[in-house]
CSV table of C-alpha atoms and ligand atoms in Angstrom, one decimal:
chain,number,residue,atom,x,y,z
A,1,MET,CA,105.6,98.0,146.8
A,2,GLU,CA,102.5,97.7,148.9
A,3,ASP,CA,102.1,100.3,151.6
A,4,GLY,CA,103.2,99.0,155.0
A,5,ALA,CA,105.4,96.2,153.6
A,6,GLU,CA,109.0,96.2,154.6
A,7,ALA,CA,111.6,97.1,152.0
A,8,ALA,CA,115.3,97.2,151.7
A,9,LEU,CA,117.3,99.4,149.3
A,10,LYS,CA,119.7,97.8,146.9
A,11,GLY,CA,122.5,99.5,145.0
A,12,GLY,CA,121.2,101.4,142.1
A,13,ASP,CA,117.6,101.6,143.4
A,14,LYS,CA,116.0,105.0,143.3
A,15,LEU,CA,112.4,105.7,144.2
A,16,GLU,CA,110.7,108.0,141.7
A,17,THR,CA,110.9,111.6,142.9
A,18,ARG,CA,108.1,112.8,145.0
A,19,LYS,CA,107.8,115.0,148.1
A,20,ARG,CA,109.0,112.5,150.6
A,21,ILE,CA,110.0,112.6,154.3
A,22,GLY,CA,111.6,110.0,156.6
A,23,VAL,CA,111.1,109.2,160.3
A,24,LEU,CA,112.8,107.0,162.8
A,25,THR,CA,112.9,106.3,166.5
A,26,GLY,CA,116.4,105.8,168.0
A,27,GLY,CA,117.8,104.7,171.4
A,28,GLY,CA,115.7,103.4,174.3
A,29,ASP,CA,112.0,103.2,173.7
A,30,CYS,CA,109.5,105.2,175.8
A,31,PRO,CA,105.7,105.8,176.0
A,32,GLY,CA,104.6,108.3,173.4
A,33,LEU,CA,106.8,107.4,170.5
A,34,ASN,CA,103.9,106.0,168.5
A,35,ALA,CA,102.0,109.3,169.1
A,36,ALA,CA,104.9,111.2,167.6
A,37,ILE,CA,105.2,108.8,164.6
A,38,ARG,CA,101.4,109.2,164.0
A,39,ALA,CA,101.6,113.0,164.2
A,40,VAL,CA,104.6,113.2,161.8
A,41,THR,CA,103.0,110.8,159.4
A,42,LYS,CA,99.5,112.1,159.3
A,43,TYR,CA,100.5,115.8,159.1
A,44,SER,CA,103.1,115.1,156.4
A,45,ILE,CA,100.5,113.2,154.3
A,46,GLN,CA,98.1,116.1,154.7
A,47,LEU,CA,100.9,118.4,153.3
A,48,GLY,CA,101.4,116.1,150.3
A,49,TYR,CA,104.3,114.1,151.5
A,50,GLU,CA,104.9,110.4,151.2
A,51,VAL,CA,106.3,109.0,154.5
A,52,ILE,CA,109.1,106.5,154.9
A,53,GLY,CA,109.7,104.9,158.4
A,54,PHE,CA,113.1,103.6,158.9
A,55,LEU,CA,113.1,100.3,160.9
A,56,ASP,CA,115.0,99.8,164.1
A,57,GLY,CA,116.3,103.3,164.5
A,58,LEU,CA,119.5,104.5,163.0
A,59,THR,CA,120.3,100.9,162.1
A,60,GLY,CA,117.5,101.0,159.5
A,61,LEU,CA,118.8,104.3,158.2
A,62,MET,CA,122.3,102.8,157.8
A,63,GLU,CA,121.1,99.6,156.2
A,64,GLY,CA,118.4,101.1,154.1
A,65,ARG,CA,115.6,99.2,155.8
A,66,TYR,CA,112.3,101.0,155.8
A,67,ARG,CA,108.5,100.8,155.3
A,68,HIS,CA,106.0,103.2,153.8
A,69,LEU,CA,103.8,104.7,156.5
A,70,ASP,CA,100.2,105.7,155.8
A,71,TYR,CA,97.1,106.9,157.5
A,72,VAL,CA,95.8,103.3,158.2
A,73,MET,CA,99.0,102.1,159.8
A,74,THR,CA,99.3,105.1,162.0
A,75,SER,CA,95.6,105.1,163.1
A,76,GLY,CA,94.8,103.8,166.6
A,77,ILE,CA,98.4,104.0,167.8
A,78,ILE,CA,98.3,107.2,169.8
A,79,ASP,CA,97.8,105.3,173.1
A,80,LYS,CA,100.2,102.4,172.3
A,81,GLY,CA,103.5,102.0,174.1
A,82,GLY,CA,106.8,101.1,172.3
A,83,THR,CA,107.4,102.1,168.7
A,84,ILE,CA,105.8,100.5,165.6
A,85,LEU,CA,109.1,101.2,163.8
A,86,GLY,CA,111.4,99.4,166.3
A,87,THR,CA,114.5,101.0,167.8
A,88,SER,CA,118.1,100.3,168.6
A,89,GLY,CA,121.0,101.8,170.5
A,90,VAL,CA,123.8,102.8,168.1
A,91,ALA,CA,127.2,104.4,169.0
A,92,PRO,CA,128.1,107.7,167.2
A,93,GLN,CA,131.2,106.0,165.8
A,94,GLN,CA,129.1,103.3,164.1
A,95,VAL,CA,127.0,105.9,162.3
A,96,GLU,CA,130.1,107.9,161.4
A,97,ALA,CA,131.7,104.8,159.9
A,98,ARG,CA,128.6,104.2,157.8
A,99,SER,CA,127.8,107.8,157.0
A,100,THR,CA,128.2,107.2,153.2
A,101,ASP,CA,125.5,104.6,153.4
A,102,VAL,CA,123.3,107.0,155.3
A,103,PHE,CA,123.7,109.7,152.7
A,104,ARG,CA,123.2,107.3,149.8
A,105,ASN,CA,120.0,105.9,151.3
A,106,VAL,CA,118.5,109.3,151.9
A,107,GLU,CA,119.4,110.3,148.4
A,108,MET,CA,118.0,107.1,146.8
A,109,LEU,CA,114.7,107.6,148.7
A,110,GLY,CA,114.6,111.2,147.6
A,111,LEU,CA,114.0,112.4,151.2
A,112,GLN,CA,113.5,116.1,151.8
A,113,ALA,CA,114.4,115.4,155.5
A,114,VAL,CA,114.6,112.7,158.1
A,115,VAL,CA,112.8,113.3,161.4
A,116,ILE,CA,114.9,111.7,164.1
A,117,ILE,CA,113.1,111.0,167.4
A,118,GLY,CA,115.7,110.3,170.1
A,119,GLY,CA,117.4,111.0,173.3
A,120,ASN,CA,120.8,112.6,173.9
A,121,THR,CA,122.9,110.0,172.0
A,122,THR,CA,120.6,109.8,169.0
A,123,LEU,CA,120.1,113.5,168.8
A,124,SER,CA,123.9,114.2,169.0
A,125,ILE,CA,124.3,111.8,166.1
A,126,ALA,CA,121.5,113.7,164.3
A,127,SER,CA,123.5,116.9,165.0
A,128,ARG,CA,126.7,115.4,163.6
A,129,LEU,CA,124.9,114.1,160.4
A,130,SER,CA,123.3,117.6,160.0
A,131,GLY,CA,126.8,119.1,160.3
A,132,MET,CA,127.8,116.8,157.4
A,133,GLY,CA,124.9,118.1,155.3
A,134,LEU,CA,122.2,115.6,155.9
A,135,PRO,CA,118.7,117.2,156.2
A,136,VAL,CA,117.5,116.2,159.6
A,137,VAL,CA,115.0,117.5,162.2
A,138,GLY,CA,115.0,116.3,165.8
A,139,ILE,CA,112.3,115.4,168.3
A,140,PRO,CA,113.4,114.9,172.0
A,141,LYS,CA,112.2,111.7,173.8
A,142,THR,CA,113.4,109.8,176.8
A,143,ILE,CA,111.9,108.9,180.2
A,144,ASP,CA,115.1,110.5,181.7
A,145,ASN,CA,114.1,114.1,180.7
A,146,ASP,CA,117.8,114.9,180.5
A,147,VAL,CA,117.8,116.6,177.0
A,148,LYS,CA,118.8,120.2,177.1
A,149,GLU,CA,116.8,123.0,175.5
A,150,THR,CA,113.4,121.4,176.1
A,151,ASP,CA,111.4,121.5,179.4
A,152,TYR,CA,110.1,118.0,178.9
A,153,THR,CA,110.9,115.0,176.7
A,154,ILE,CA,108.3,112.6,175.4
A,155,GLY,CA,107.9,109.7,177.9
A,156,PHE,CA,109.0,111.4,181.0
A,157,GLN,CA,105.6,112.2,182.5
A,158,THR,CA,104.5,108.6,182.0
A,159,ALA,CA,107.6,107.3,183.8
A,160,VAL,CA,106.9,109.7,186.6
A,161,GLN,CA,103.3,108.4,186.9
A,162,ILE,CA,104.4,104.8,186.9
A,163,ALA,CA,107.1,105.5,189.6
A,164,THR,CA,104.6,107.4,191.7
A,165,ASP,CA,102.1,104.6,191.5
A,166,ALA,CA,104.8,102.2,192.6
A,167,LEU,CA,105.7,104.5,195.5
A,168,ASP,CA,102.1,104.8,196.6
A,169,ARG,CA,101.8,101.0,196.6
A,170,LEU,CA,105.1,100.6,198.6
A,171,ARG,CA,103.7,103.0,201.2
A,172,SER,CA,100.9,100.7,202.3
A,173,THR,CA,103.2,97.6,202.6
A,174,ALA,CA,105.9,99.7,204.3
A,175,GLU,CA,103.3,100.8,206.9
A,176,SER,CA,102.0,97.3,207.5
A,177,HIS,CA,105.5,95.9,208.2
A,178,ASN,CA,107.2,98.9,209.8
A,179,ARG,CA,109.8,98.8,207.1
A,180,VAL,CA,112.0,101.2,205.1
A,181,MET,CA,111.1,100.7,201.5
A,182,ILE,CA,113.6,101.8,198.9
A,183,LEU,CA,112.5,102.3,195.2
A,184,GLU,CA,115.2,102.6,192.6
A,185,VAL,CA,114.1,104.4,189.5
A,186,MET,CA,115.8,105.0,186.1
A,187,GLY,CA,117.2,108.4,184.9
A,188,ARG,CA,120.7,107.6,183.8
A,189,ASP,CA,122.9,110.4,185.2
A,190,THR,CA,120.1,112.6,186.4
A,191,GLY,CA,117.4,112.4,189.0
A,192,TRP,CA,114.4,113.8,187.2
A,193,ILE,CA,112.1,110.8,187.6
A,194,ALA,CA,113.2,110.3,191.3
A,195,THR,CA,112.6,114.0,192.1
A,196,CYS,CA,109.2,114.3,190.5
A,197,ALA,CA,107.8,110.9,191.6
A,198,GLY,CA,109.3,111.3,195.1
A,199,MET,CA,107.7,114.7,195.4
A,200,ALA,CA,104.3,113.5,194.2
A,201,ASN,CA,104.4,110.6,196.7
A,202,GLY,CA,105.7,112.7,199.6
A,203,ALA,CA,108.7,110.4,199.9
A,204,ASP,CA,110.8,110.8,203.1
A,205,ALA,CA,114.1,111.0,201.2
A,206,ILE,CA,115.0,111.4,197.5
A,207,LEU,CA,118.6,110.6,196.5
A,208,ILE,CA,119.8,111.8,193.1
A,209,PRO,CA,123.1,112.2,191.3
A,210,GLU,CA,122.9,116.0,191.4
A,211,VAL,CA,123.0,116.1,195.3
A,212,PRO,CA,125.7,114.5,197.4
A,213,VAL,CA,124.4,111.8,199.7
A,214,ASP,CA,125.0,112.1,203.4
A,215,ILE,CA,124.4,108.5,204.7
A,216,GLN,CA,124.8,109.5,208.3
A,217,GLU,CA,122.1,112.2,208.0
A,218,LEU,CA,119.8,109.8,206.1
A,219,CYS,CA,120.2,107.0,208.7
A,220,LYS,CA,119.7,109.6,211.6
A,221,MET,CA,116.5,110.8,209.9
A,222,LEU,CA,115.1,107.3,209.3
A,223,ARG,CA,115.8,106.3,212.9
A,224,GLY,CA,114.4,109.6,214.2
A,225,ARG,CA,111.2,109.0,212.3
A,226,TYR,CA,110.9,105.5,213.7
A,227,GLU,CA,111.4,106.7,217.3
A,228,SER,CA,108.9,109.5,216.9
A,229,GLY,CA,106.2,106.9,216.0
A,230,LYS,CA,106.4,107.0,212.2
A,231,ARG,CA,107.5,103.4,212.0
A,232,PHE,CA,108.0,103.2,208.2
A,233,SER,CA,109.8,105.3,205.6
A,234,ILE,CA,109.8,105.7,201.8
A,235,VAL,CA,113.2,106.3,200.1
A,236,VAL,CA,113.5,106.9,196.3
A,237,VAL,CA,116.9,106.7,194.7
A,238,ALA,CA,117.9,107.4,191.1
A,239,GLU,CA,119.9,104.7,189.5
A,240,GLY,CA,122.9,107.0,188.8
A,241,THR,CA,123.3,108.2,192.4
A,242,GLY,CA,126.8,107.8,193.7
A,243,LEU,CA,127.2,106.7,197.3
A,244,PRO,CA,130.2,107.7,199.5
A,245,VAL,CA,133.2,105.5,198.9
A,246,GLU,CA,133.1,103.9,202.4
A,247,THR,CA,129.7,102.4,201.7
A,248,THR,CA,130.6,100.8,198.4
A,249,GLY,CA,134.0,99.5,199.5
A,250,GLY,CA,135.7,101.8,196.9
A,251,CYS,CA,134.9,99.6,194.0
A,252,GLY,CA,132.5,101.8,192.1
A,253,ARG,CA,129.0,100.5,191.8
A,254,PRO,CA,129.3,96.7,192.1
A,255,GLU,CA,125.6,96.3,192.8
A,256,ALA,CA,122.4,98.4,192.2
A,257,VAL,CA,122.6,101.5,194.3
A,258,SER,CA,119.4,100.6,196.1
A,259,LYS,CA,120.8,97.2,197.2
A,260,THR,CA,123.9,99.0,198.8
A,261,LEU,CA,121.5,101.4,200.5
A,262,GLU,CA,119.3,98.6,201.8
A,263,ARG,CA,122.3,96.9,203.4
A,264,ILE,CA,123.7,100.1,204.9
A,265,ILE,CA,120.4,101.3,206.3
A,266,GLN,CA,119.7,97.9,208.0
A,267,GLU,CA,123.3,97.8,209.4
A,268,ARG,CA,123.2,101.4,210.7
A,269,THR,CA,119.6,101.8,211.9
A,270,GLY,CA,118.5,98.3,212.7
A,271,LEU,CA,115.4,99.0,210.6
A,272,GLU,CA,114.2,96.3,208.3
A,273,SER,CA,114.6,97.5,204.7
A,274,ARG,CA,113.5,96.2,201.3
A,275,THR,CA,114.4,97.2,197.8
A,276,THR,CA,112.4,97.5,194.6
A,277,LEU,CA,114.0,98.0,191.3
A,278,LEU,CA,111.4,99.4,189.0
A,279,GLY,CA,113.4,98.9,185.8
A,280,HIS,CA,111.9,98.8,182.4
A,281,VAL,CA,108.3,98.8,183.7
A,282,GLN,CA,108.9,102.6,183.6
A,283,ARG,CA,109.4,102.5,179.9
A,284,GLY,CA,106.5,100.3,178.9
A,285,GLY,CA,102.8,100.6,178.2
A,286,THR,CA,100.3,103.3,177.6
A,287,PRO,CA,101.5,106.9,177.6
A,288,VAL,CA,99.7,109.4,179.9
A,289,ALA,CA,97.7,112.1,178.2
A,290,TYR,CA,100.5,114.7,178.6
A,291,ASP,CA,103.0,112.6,176.7
A,292,ARG,CA,100.5,112.0,173.9
A,293,SER,CA,99.8,115.6,173.4
A,294,LEU,CA,103.4,116.6,173.8
A,295,ALA,CA,104.4,114.0,171.2
A,296,THR,CA,101.6,115.3,168.8
A,297,SER,CA,102.7,118.9,169.2
A,298,LEU,CA,106.4,118.1,168.7
A,299,GLY,CA,105.6,115.9,165.7
A,300,VAL,CA,103.6,118.7,164.0
A,301,LYS,CA,106.4,121.2,164.8
A,302,ALA,CA,109.0,118.9,163.3
A,303,VAL,CA,107.1,118.7,160.0
A,304,ARG,CA,106.7,122.5,160.0
A,305,LEU,CA,110.5,122.8,160.5
A,306,VAL,CA,111.0,120.6,157.4
A,307,GLU,CA,108.6,122.8,155.4
A,308,GLU,CA,110.4,125.9,156.6
A,309,GLY,CA,113.7,124.5,155.6
A,310,LYS,CA,114.9,124.6,159.2
A,311,GLN,CA,116.9,121.3,159.0
A,312,GLY,CA,119.4,120.9,161.8
A,313,HIS,CA,116.8,122.0,164.3
A,314,MET,CA,114.9,120.2,167.0
A,315,ALA,CA,111.2,120.8,168.0
A,316,ALA,CA,111.2,121.6,171.7
A,317,LEU,CA,109.0,122.7,174.6
A,318,LYS,CA,109.8,126.0,176.4
A,319,GLY,CA,107.2,127.1,178.9
A,320,ASN,CA,103.9,126.5,177.1
A,321,GLN,CA,105.4,127.2,173.7
A,322,ILE,CA,106.6,124.7,171.1
A,323,VAL,CA,109.8,126.2,169.6
A,324,SER,CA,112.7,125.2,167.5
A,325,VAL,CA,116.3,125.0,168.7
A,326,PRO,CA,119.5,124.3,166.8
A,327,LEU,CA,120.6,120.6,167.3
A,328,GLU,CA,124.2,121.7,167.8
A,329,ARG,CA,123.2,123.3,171.2
A,330,LEU,CA,122.7,119.8,172.6
A,331,ALA,CA,126.5,119.3,172.5
A,332,GLU,CA,126.6,121.4,175.7
A,333,GLY,CA,125.8,118.3,177.9
A,334,ILE,CA,122.8,117.0,179.7
A,335,LYS,CA,120.0,118.7,181.5
A,336,THR,CA,120.3,118.1,185.2
A,337,VAL,CA,117.6,118.4,187.9
A,338,ASP,CA,116.4,121.9,188.7
A,339,LEU,CA,117.6,122.2,192.3
A,340,GLY,CA,114.8,124.6,193.2
A,341,LEU,CA,112.4,121.8,192.5
A,342,TYR,CA,114.5,119.3,194.5
A,343,HIS,CA,114.6,121.7,197.5
A,344,ASN,CA,110.8,122.1,197.4
A,345,ALA,CA,110.5,118.3,197.7
A,346,GLU,CA,113.2,118.3,200.4
A,347,ILE,CA,111.0,120.5,202.7
A,348,PHE,CA,108.8,117.5,203.3
A,349,PHE,CA,111.6,114.9,203.9
A,350,GLY,CA,111.6,112.9,207.2
B,401,F6P,O1,117.6,106.3,178.7
B,401,F6P,C1,116.6,105.6,179.1
B,401,F6P,C2,117.0,104.5,180.0
B,401,F6P,O2,115.8,103.7,180.4
B,401,F6P,C3,117.7,104.9,181.3
B,401,F6P,O3,116.9,105.5,182.3
B,401,F6P,C4,118.4,103.6,181.7
B,401,F6P,O4,119.6,103.9,182.4
B,401,F6P,C5,118.7,103.0,180.3
B,401,F6P,O5,117.9,103.6,179.4
B,401,F6P,C6,118.5,101.5,180.3
B,401,F6P,O6,119.0,101.1,179.1
B,401,F6P,P1,118.7,99.6,178.5
B,401,F6P,O7,117.3,99.5,178.1
B,401,F6P,O8,119.6,99.5,177.4
B,401,F6P,O9,119.0,98.7,179.6
């Protein structure tokens, strides 16, 4: 088969035995995935491996859909958003139900290991597969930065920069119209993006799932700012933030949290408010320099882990060291926001 062309395994197929490594990107995309694929591919080739990229994440691994990756295909992609391999969200039960196919495909391709680049769900599946005996190595990525055992995940710093740029732009229009501008950012069940972007922008309030929201205090602060002559405010809210029951009518989150906030702030303060939902803009486009180098270092480490026979481990960042941690440690839940960091941002609220 030509390098770069797509392929699909059929029963009975077996690629001739050579030193071979697989790589895939699973779950939501984020900036920096291509930089990681490039690092894994080029370094593996330098060490004498042939590289197989599974298409569309774990789906490709289950279905035996892949393409050979080479130096040419992975050149000039370090600055490209998205993933050249495609990705998909797959539930752990789906992979478990097809684990026989997964093992067969890895065996037929003669893979020494599969490098799985993913967030919490994908890495927890990687951990389960590893427990069943599949040789896997993990690389943490997600704009949410909620993966335990690593200080940062690939994509997070880019998302923070995009959110900060948005907040800076909202500030000038807030000021012109004397409005309260609310920016809703992603982050799933954590407020990492909200905290770091809000801190960088000097936001007047940052609402995150980790800290209970006091609506009365918030409205008092916004009104107080207005009366003291600061006639605009910037509020950043993480998508997973829960609001007190009386504000949502007790029916969970029927609308985006920022929309509820906008309504409540207008009703209770009389201040004109507007909402911006940043959405998937946070996940698209060029990765910032930090994410490119983090992805490169984690990619190199992942290949080294394969070489060292440390399957079942994840490449991770601790302080300024790239280290390895057992994937099974991720079972202990998600990484929530460092409250010390949040309280430093809080000093400048209002
Ligand atoms: O995990 C990354 C993330 O972007 C979250 O911040 C967000 O809640 C979710 O994925 C959105 O998922 P989807 O792209 O499936 O809408």
